[in-house]
């Protein structure tokens, strides 16, 4: 009895302990399972991350390989005749077959740079060999001058004058939003001419010299020097390239961005001296400064104005600051089916020259990466450093192949003479 009576609490205690033990084991098992599940999820996440990184790396490699293949295809397509043969050219351009190869290469360039461009025929090669046969069409050129004058009176609108603007007047920009303005200050107005510097100016035969790499090795300098009036573009250097481009300059454009690109915004004494010496070489030429094309030129324009005021009387160069004339010039060229985002400086200079000259010859107007006379590769500008690759950044704003096609058509019509061959 006593034994049985004393044994019941022991059984209950043992059962209780066993239940507690089981609960603890369950709790520990659940914790272990949780840890294992967490570890498993971490491992899966790590695997996913590795797979994503591998996929990204493979995608980048495949993209790079695709770009390389496309580049090689383009290079081989354009240069295949160089790889297959190395034709030799004589001093005057070589044989007709060699000229055909050069012409073919030029046509291929036109197709690549402007797919809508109808390739030029062998007439271009023929013309390069027989440039002396070009005939000036005086009556057609007079008609062209009249047509342009219906859109803009260039002599009177060539530059703002002291009488055409007032201090405090707000100028807008041709290619920027109308909200951007430039306030005419006293210093700016003091730099304006009293009358247009080309008013009542007329010249017989003029040269408009572009900056194409086709002038490299052309030996056209002596020929350019003989013209009655020489237009140049964008303050291009001439001194060390005089054999090919000559030195004479009667007018040159000067985009304010040139100050930033080549003269470090005149931030140092050396920069200012370099700019002063460059201007000194122009003597009494006209510096045509289109300050109201883009609002981004505003700060540089003020720097330029301060410099000219500071050096007033020390330079012979004549300053010209055109107002908002581009809408009128653009309207004319639209009638010739030319309506790029922005006309090139070269065709703009031809437009200005048409009001001052009886006959116009163009040099350095060739927007392609090799010489049509020899087939050799060319830099974009004749003054680019040796080894500089031909650029097509101009495609963002210009339609240079279309411009060239139009200029060549005008050449055939006797409205201008397009010089593409070497001069000596």
Coordinates of C-alpha atoms in Angstrom, one line a residue:
X1 CA 0.0 0.0 0.0
X2 CA 2.6 2.4 1.1
X3 CA 4.7 1.4 -1.9
X4 CA 1.9 2.0 -4.3
X5 CA 0.8 5.2 -2.5
X6 CA 4.3 6.7 -2.7
X7 CA 4.9 5.7 -6.4
X8 CA 2.2 7.8 -8.1
X9 CA 3.9 11.2 -7.7
X10 CA 7.1 9.8 -9.1
X11 CA 5.3 8.6 -12.2
X12 CA 3.7 12.0 -12.7
X13 CA 7.0 13.8 -12.3
X14 CA 8.7 11.4 -14.8
X15 CA 5.9 12.1 -17.3
X16 CA 6.2 15.8 -16.8
X17 CA 9.9 15.7 -17.3
X18 CA 9.5 13.6 -20.4
X19 CA 7.0 16.1 -21.9
X20 CA 9.3 19.0 -21.1
X21 CA 12.2 17.1 -22.8
X22 CA 10.1 16.4 -25.9
X23 CA 9.1 20.1 -26.1
X24 CA 12.7 21.2 -25.8
X25 CA 13.7 18.7 -28.5
X26 CA 10.9 20.1 -30.7
X27 CA 12.0 23.6 -30.0
X28 CA 15.6 22.8 -30.8
X29 CA 14.6 20.9 -34.0
X30 CA 12.5 23.9 -35.2
X31 CA 15.4 26.2 -34.5
X32 CA 17.8 23.9 -36.4
X33 CA 15.3 23.7 -39.3
X34 CA 15.0 27.5 -39.4
X35 CA 18.8 27.8 -39.4
X36 CA 19.1 25.3 -42.2
X37 CA 16.3 27.0 -44.2
X38 CA 18.0 30.4 -43.7
X39 CA 21.3 28.9 -44.8
X40 CA 19.6 27.4 -47.8
X41 CA 18.0 30.7 -48.8
X42 CA 21.4 32.5 -48.4
X43 CA 23.1 29.9 -50.6
X44 CA 20.3 30.2 -53.2
X45 CA 20.7 34.0 -53.1
X46 CA 24.4 33.7 -53.5
X47 CA 24.0 31.4 -56.4
X48 CA 21.5 33.8 -58.0
X49 CA 23.9 36.7 -57.5
X50 CA 26.7 34.7 -59.1
X51 CA 24.5 33.8 -62.0
X52 CA 23.5 37.4 -62.5
X53 CA 27.1 38.6 -62.5
X54 CA 28.1 35.8 -64.9
X55 CA 25.1 36.7 -67.2
X56 CA 26.0 40.4 -67.1
X57 CA 29.7 39.7 -67.9
X58 CA 28.7 37.4 -70.7
X59 CA 26.3 40.0 -72.0
X60 CA 29.0 42.7 -71.9
X61 CA 31.4 40.4 -73.7
X62 CA 28.9 39.5 -76.4
X63 CA 28.0 43.2 -76.9
X64 CA 31.6 44.1 -77.2
X65 CA 32.2 41.3 -79.7
X66 CA 29.2 42.4 -81.7
X67 CA 30.5 46.0 -81.8
X68 CA 33.9 44.7 -82.9
X69 CA 32.4 42.6 -85.6
X70 CA 30.3 45.5 -86.9
X71 CA 33.4 47.7 -86.8
X72 CA 35.4 45.2 -88.8
X73 CA 32.6 44.7 -91.3
X74 CA 32.4 48.5 -91.9
X75 CA 36.2 48.8 -92.0
X76 CA 36.6 46.0 -94.5
X77 CA 33.7 47.2 -96.6
X78 CA 35.2 50.7 -96.9
X79 CA 38.8 49.6 -97.2
X80 CA 38.5 46.4 -99.2
X81 CA 40.2 47.9 -102.2
X82 CA 43.1 49.0 -100.1
X83 CA 43.4 45.4 -98.8
X84 CA 43.2 43.9 -102.3
X85 CA 45.4 46.3 -104.1
X86 CA 47.6 49.3 -103.6
X87 CA 47.2 51.5 -106.6
X88 CA 49.9 54.1 -107.4
X89 CA 48.9 57.6 -108.4
X90 CA 50.9 60.1 -110.4
X91 CA 51.4 63.7 -109.4
X92 CA 48.2 64.7 -111.3
X93 CA 46.0 62.1 -109.9
X94 CA 47.1 59.0 -111.9
X95 CA 45.4 56.9 -114.6
X96 CA 41.7 56.9 -115.3
X97 CA 41.4 53.5 -113.7
X98 CA 43.1 54.8 -110.5
X99 CA 40.7 57.8 -110.6
X100 CA 37.8 55.3 -110.9
X101 CA 39.0 53.5 -107.8
X102 CA 39.2 56.9 -105.9
X103 CA 35.8 57.9 -107.2
X104 CA 34.3 54.6 -106.2
X105 CA 35.7 55.0 -102.7
X106 CA 34.2 58.5 -102.5
X107 CA 30.8 57.2 -103.7
X108 CA 31.0 54.5 -101.0
X109 CA 31.7 57.2 -98.4
X110 CA 28.6 59.1 -99.6
X111 CA 26.5 56.0 -99.2
X112 CA 27.7 55.3 -95.7
X113 CA 27.4 58.9 -94.4
X114 CA 24.0 59.5 -96.0
X115 CA 22.1 56.5 -97.2
X116 CA 19.6 58.7 -99.1
X117 CA 22.4 60.3 -101.1
X118 CA 22.5 59.3 -104.7
X119 CA 26.1 58.4 -105.5
X120 CA 27.9 60.7 -107.8
X121 CA 28.8 59.4 -111.2
X122 CA 32.2 59.3 -112.8
X123 CA 31.6 62.9 -113.7
X124 CA 33.3 63.9 -110.5
X125 CA 36.5 62.0 -111.5
X126 CA 36.3 63.5 -114.9
X127 CA 35.9 67.0 -113.4
X128 CA 38.9 66.5 -111.1
X129 CA 41.1 65.8 -114.1
X130 CA 39.6 68.6 -116.3
X131 CA 39.0 71.4 -113.8
X132 CA 40.2 73.9 -116.3
X133 CA 37.1 73.3 -118.4
X134 CA 34.9 74.8 -115.8
X135 CA 32.9 77.7 -117.2
X136 CA 31.5 80.6 -115.1
X137 CA 27.8 81.2 -115.7
X138 CA 27.5 85.0 -115.0
X139 CA 23.8 85.3 -115.8
X140 CA 22.9 82.4 -113.5
X141 CA 25.0 83.7 -110.7
X142 CA 23.3 87.2 -111.0
X143 CA 20.0 85.4 -110.7
X144 CA 21.2 83.5 -107.6
X145 CA 22.2 86.8 -106.0
X146 CA 18.8 88.2 -106.7
X147 CA 17.1 85.2 -105.2
X148 CA 19.1 85.4 -102.0
X149 CA 18.4 89.2 -101.7
X150 CA 14.7 88.4 -101.6
X151 CA 15.3 86.6 -98.3
X152 CA 17.9 88.8 -96.7
X153 CA 19.8 92.1 -97.5
X154 CA 23.2 90.8 -96.6
X155 CA 25.2 94.0 -96.8
X156 CA 22.9 95.8 -94.4
X157 CA 22.4 92.8 -92.1
X158 CA 26.0 91.7 -92.1
X159 CA 26.6 93.2 -88.6
X160 CA 24.7 95.0 -85.9
X161 CA 25.7 98.7 -85.8
X162 CA 25.7 101.4 -83.2
X163 CA 22.5 102.7 -84.8
X164 CA 20.6 99.4 -84.9
X165 CA 20.7 98.5 -81.2
X166 CA 20.4 100.4 -77.9
X167 CA 21.9 99.8 -74.5
X168 CA 19.7 97.5 -72.5
X169 CA 18.1 95.9 -75.6
X170 CA 17.5 92.2 -75.2
X171 CA 18.9 89.9 -78.0
X172 CA 17.6 86.4 -78.6
X173 CA 19.4 83.4 -80.0
X174 CA 18.9 81.8 -83.4
X175 CA 19.2 78.2 -82.2
X176 CA 18.1 78.4 -78.6
X177 CA 14.8 78.7 -76.8
X178 CA 13.2 82.2 -77.0
X179 CA 13.5 82.4 -73.2
X180 CA 17.2 83.0 -73.4
X181 CA 18.3 86.6 -73.8
X182 CA 21.5 88.7 -74.0
X183 CA 21.4 92.3 -72.7
X184 CA 23.3 94.8 -74.9
X185 CA 25.7 96.6 -72.6
X186 CA 27.7 99.8 -73.1
X187 CA 30.9 97.9 -73.8
X188 CA 29.3 95.6 -76.4
X189 CA 27.7 98.5 -78.2
X190 CA 31.0 100.4 -78.3
X191 CA 32.6 97.6 -80.3
X192 CA 29.9 97.7 -83.0
X193 CA 30.7 99.4 -86.3
X194 CA 28.9 102.6 -87.2
X195 CA 28.0 101.1 -90.6
X196 CA 28.2 97.7 -92.1
X197 CA 31.9 97.0 -93.1
X198 CA 30.8 95.4 -96.4
X199 CA 28.4 98.0 -97.5
X200 CA 29.1 99.0 -101.1
X201 CA 32.0 96.6 -101.2
X202 CA 32.3 94.5 -104.4
X203 CA 35.2 92.2 -105.6
X204 CA 35.8 90.4 -108.8
X205 CA 36.9 86.8 -107.9
X206 CA 36.8 85.6 -104.3
X207 CA 37.9 82.4 -102.6
X208 CA 36.0 80.8 -99.8
X209 CA 38.4 78.5 -97.9
X210 CA 36.9 75.7 -95.9
X211 CA 38.9 73.6 -93.4
X212 CA 38.6 70.1 -94.9
X213 CA 41.5 67.7 -94.7
X214 CA 41.5 67.6 -98.5
X215 CA 43.7 70.7 -98.4
X216 CA 46.5 68.7 -96.7
X217 CA 49.3 68.4 -99.3
X218 CA 47.2 70.3 -101.9
X219 CA 49.8 73.0 -102.5
X220 CA 47.0 75.4 -103.2
X221 CA 48.4 78.2 -101.0
X222 CA 49.9 80.3 -103.8
X223 CA 46.7 80.0 -105.9
X224 CA 44.6 81.1 -103.0
X225 CA 46.8 84.1 -102.3
X226 CA 46.0 85.5 -105.8
X227 CA 42.3 86.0 -105.2
X228 CA 40.8 89.5 -104.8
X229 CA 39.2 88.6 -101.5
X230 CA 39.7 85.5 -99.2
X231 CA 37.1 84.2 -96.8
X232 CA 38.1 81.7 -94.1
X233 CA 36.1 79.7 -91.5
X234 CA 36.4 79.6 -87.7
X235 CA 39.6 81.4 -87.2
X236 CA 41.5 78.6 -88.8
X237 CA 45.3 78.7 -88.5
X238 CA 47.3 79.5 -91.7
X239 CA 50.9 80.3 -90.9
X240 CA 52.3 76.8 -90.7
X241 CA 50.0 75.5 -93.4
X242 CA 50.6 78.4 -95.9
X243 CA 51.9 76.0 -98.6
X244 CA 48.5 74.4 -98.8
X245 CA 46.0 77.1 -97.7
X246 CA 47.9 80.4 -98.1
X247 CA 48.0 83.1 -95.4
X248 CA 45.9 85.9 -96.8
X249 CA 42.7 86.5 -94.9
X250 CA 40.2 89.2 -95.6
X251 CA 37.4 87.8 -93.5
X252 CA 37.0 84.9 -91.1
X253 CA 34.3 83.7 -88.8
X254 CA 34.9 83.4 -85.1
X255 CA 32.5 81.3 -83.1
X256 CA 32.8 82.4 -79.4
X257 CA 33.4 78.7 -78.5
X258 CA 36.8 78.9 -80.1
X259 CA 37.9 81.0 -77.2
X260 CA 37.0 78.2 -74.9
X261 CA 38.4 75.4 -77.1
X262 CA 41.7 76.9 -78.1
X263 CA 42.5 79.8 -75.7
X264 CA 41.3 78.4 -72.3
X265 CA 38.7 81.2 -72.0
X266 CA 41.7 83.7 -71.6
X267 CA 42.2 82.6 -68.0
X268 CA 46.0 83.0 -68.0
X269 CA 48.4 85.7 -69.2
X270 CA 49.8 83.2 -71.7
X271 CA 46.3 82.5 -73.1
X272 CA 45.7 86.2 -73.5
X273 CA 49.0 86.8 -75.2
X274 CA 48.4 83.8 -77.6
X275 CA 45.0 85.2 -78.6
X276 CA 46.3 88.7 -79.0
X277 CA 49.1 87.5 -81.3
X278 CA 46.6 85.4 -83.4
X279 CA 44.5 88.5 -83.9
X280 CA 47.5 90.6 -84.7
X281 CA 48.2 88.3 -87.7
X282 CA 44.8 89.2 -89.2
X283 CA 45.8 92.8 -89.7
X284 CA 42.7 94.7 -90.9
X285 CA 40.7 91.6 -91.8
X286 CA 37.0 91.3 -90.7
X287 CA 36.3 89.1 -87.7
X288 CA 32.7 88.0 -88.1
X289 CA 31.5 86.9 -84.7
X290 CA 28.1 85.1 -84.6
X291 CA 27.5 85.6 -80.9
X292 CA 23.7 85.1 -81.1
X293 CA 23.5 81.5 -82.4
X294 CA 23.4 79.7 -79.0
X295 CA 22.7 81.0 -75.5
X296 CA 25.7 78.9 -74.3
X297 CA 27.9 81.5 -75.9
X298 CA 26.8 84.3 -73.5
X299 CA 29.5 84.0 -70.9
X300 CA 32.3 83.5 -73.5
X301 CA 30.9 86.5 -75.5
X302 CA 31.2 88.8 -72.4
X303 CA 34.8 87.6 -71.9
X304 CA 35.5 88.4 -75.6
X305 CA 33.9 91.8 -75.3
X306 CA 36.0 92.6 -72.2
X307 CA 39.2 91.6 -74.1
X308 CA 38.5 93.8 -77.1
X309 CA 37.6 96.8 -74.9
X310 CA 40.8 96.2 -72.9
X311 CA 42.9 96.2 -76.2
X312 CA 41.0 98.9 -78.0
X313 CA 43.3 100.7 -80.4
X314 CA 46.0 97.9 -80.3
X315 CA 44.5 95.8 -83.0
X316 CA 43.6 96.5 -86.6
X317 CA 41.1 93.8 -87.0
X318 CA 37.5 94.9 -87.8
X319 CA 34.8 93.4 -85.7
X320 CA 31.4 92.4 -87.1
X321 CA 28.6 91.0 -84.9
X322 CA 25.6 89.7 -86.9
X323 CA 22.2 89.8 -85.3
X324 CA 19.5 87.2 -85.8
X325 CA 20.0 86.5 -89.5
X326 CA 20.0 82.7 -89.7
X327 CA 16.2 82.3 -90.1
X328 CA 16.4 84.3 -93.3
X329 CA 19.4 82.5 -94.7
X330 CA 17.9 79.1 -93.7
X331 CA 14.7 80.0 -95.6
X332 CA 16.7 80.6 -98.8
X333 CA 18.5 77.3 -98.7
X334 CA 15.3 75.4 -97.9
X335 CA 14.2 76.5 -101.4
X336 CA 17.2 74.4 -102.6
X337 CA 15.9 71.4 -100.6
X338 CA 18.6 71.9 -97.9
X339 CA 17.2 72.1 -94.4
X340 CA 19.7 70.7 -91.8
X341 CA 19.4 71.4 -88.1
X342 CA 22.2 73.9 -88.8
X343 CA 23.9 75.0 -92.0
X344 CA 27.7 74.5 -92.1
X345 CA 30.0 77.5 -91.7
X346 CA 31.2 76.9 -95.2
X347 CA 27.9 77.3 -97.0
X348 CA 27.1 80.3 -94.7
X349 CA 30.3 81.9 -95.9
X350 CA 29.4 81.2 -99.5
X351 CA 26.0 83.0 -98.9
X352 CA 27.8 86.1 -97.5
X353 CA 30.3 86.0 -100.4
X354 CA 27.5 86.0 -102.9
X355 CA 26.7 89.5 -102.0
X356 CA 30.2 90.8 -102.3
X357 CA 31.8 88.9 -105.2
X358 CA 31.2 88.5 -108.9
X359 CA 32.7 85.0 -108.9
X360 CA 33.3 82.5 -106.1
X361 CA 35.8 79.6 -105.9
X362 CA 35.6 77.1 -103.1
X363 CA 38.6 75.3 -101.5
X364 CA 38.5 72.8 -98.7
X365 CA 34.9 71.7 -99.2
X366 CA 35.0 67.9 -98.9
X367 CA 33.3 66.2 -96.0
X368 CA 34.7 62.7 -96.5
X369 CA 37.6 60.8 -95.0
X370 CA 39.9 60.3 -98.0
X371 CA 41.3 62.2 -100.9
X372 CA 39.3 61.7 -104.1
X373 CA 42.5 62.3 -106.1
X374 CA 44.7 59.7 -104.4
X375 CA 42.4 57.6 -102.2
X376 CA 44.6 58.4 -99.2
X377 CA 43.0 58.8 -95.8
X378 CA 42.4 62.4 -94.7
X379 CA 41.9 64.2 -91.4
X380 CA 38.6 66.0 -90.9
X381 CA 40.4 69.4 -90.7
X382 CA 43.7 70.2 -92.4
X383 CA 45.1 71.5 -89.2
X384 CA 44.3 68.4 -87.1
X385 CA 47.2 66.7 -85.4
X386 CA 48.8 63.9 -87.4
X387 CA 47.0 60.6 -86.6
X388 CA 43.7 62.3 -85.7
X389 CA 40.9 60.1 -86.9
X390 CA 38.2 61.4 -89.2
X391 CA 35.2 62.4 -87.2
X392 CA 31.5 62.3 -88.0
X393 CA 30.3 64.3 -85.0
X394 CA 29.0 66.9 -87.4
X395 CA 26.1 64.5 -88.3
X396 CA 24.4 65.7 -85.1
X397 CA 23.8 69.1 -86.6
X398 CA 24.8 69.2 -90.3
X399 CA 24.0 67.5 -93.5
X400 CA 27.4 67.8 -95.1
X401 CA 27.0 65.1 -97.8
X402 CA 23.8 66.8 -98.9
X403 CA 25.5 70.2 -98.9
X404 CA 28.3 68.8 -101.0
X405 CA 25.9 67.3 -103.5
X406 CA 24.2 70.7 -103.9
X407 CA 27.5 72.6 -104.2
X408 CA 28.7 70.1 -106.8
X409 CA 25.5 70.6 -108.8
X410 CA 26.1 74.4 -108.5
X411 CA 29.6 73.9 -109.7
X412 CA 28.3 72.1 -112.8
X413 CA 25.9 75.0 -113.4
X414 CA 28.7 77.5 -113.3
X415 CA 27.5 79.2 -110.1
X416 CA 30.7 78.5 -108.2
X417 CA 33.9 76.6 -108.8
X418 CA 34.5 73.7 -106.5
X419 CA 38.3 73.0 -106.3
X420 CA 39.0 69.4 -105.2
X421 CA 42.2 68.6 -107.1
X422 CA 45.8 69.4 -106.0
X423 CA 47.0 72.7 -107.3
X424 CA 50.6 71.7 -108.0

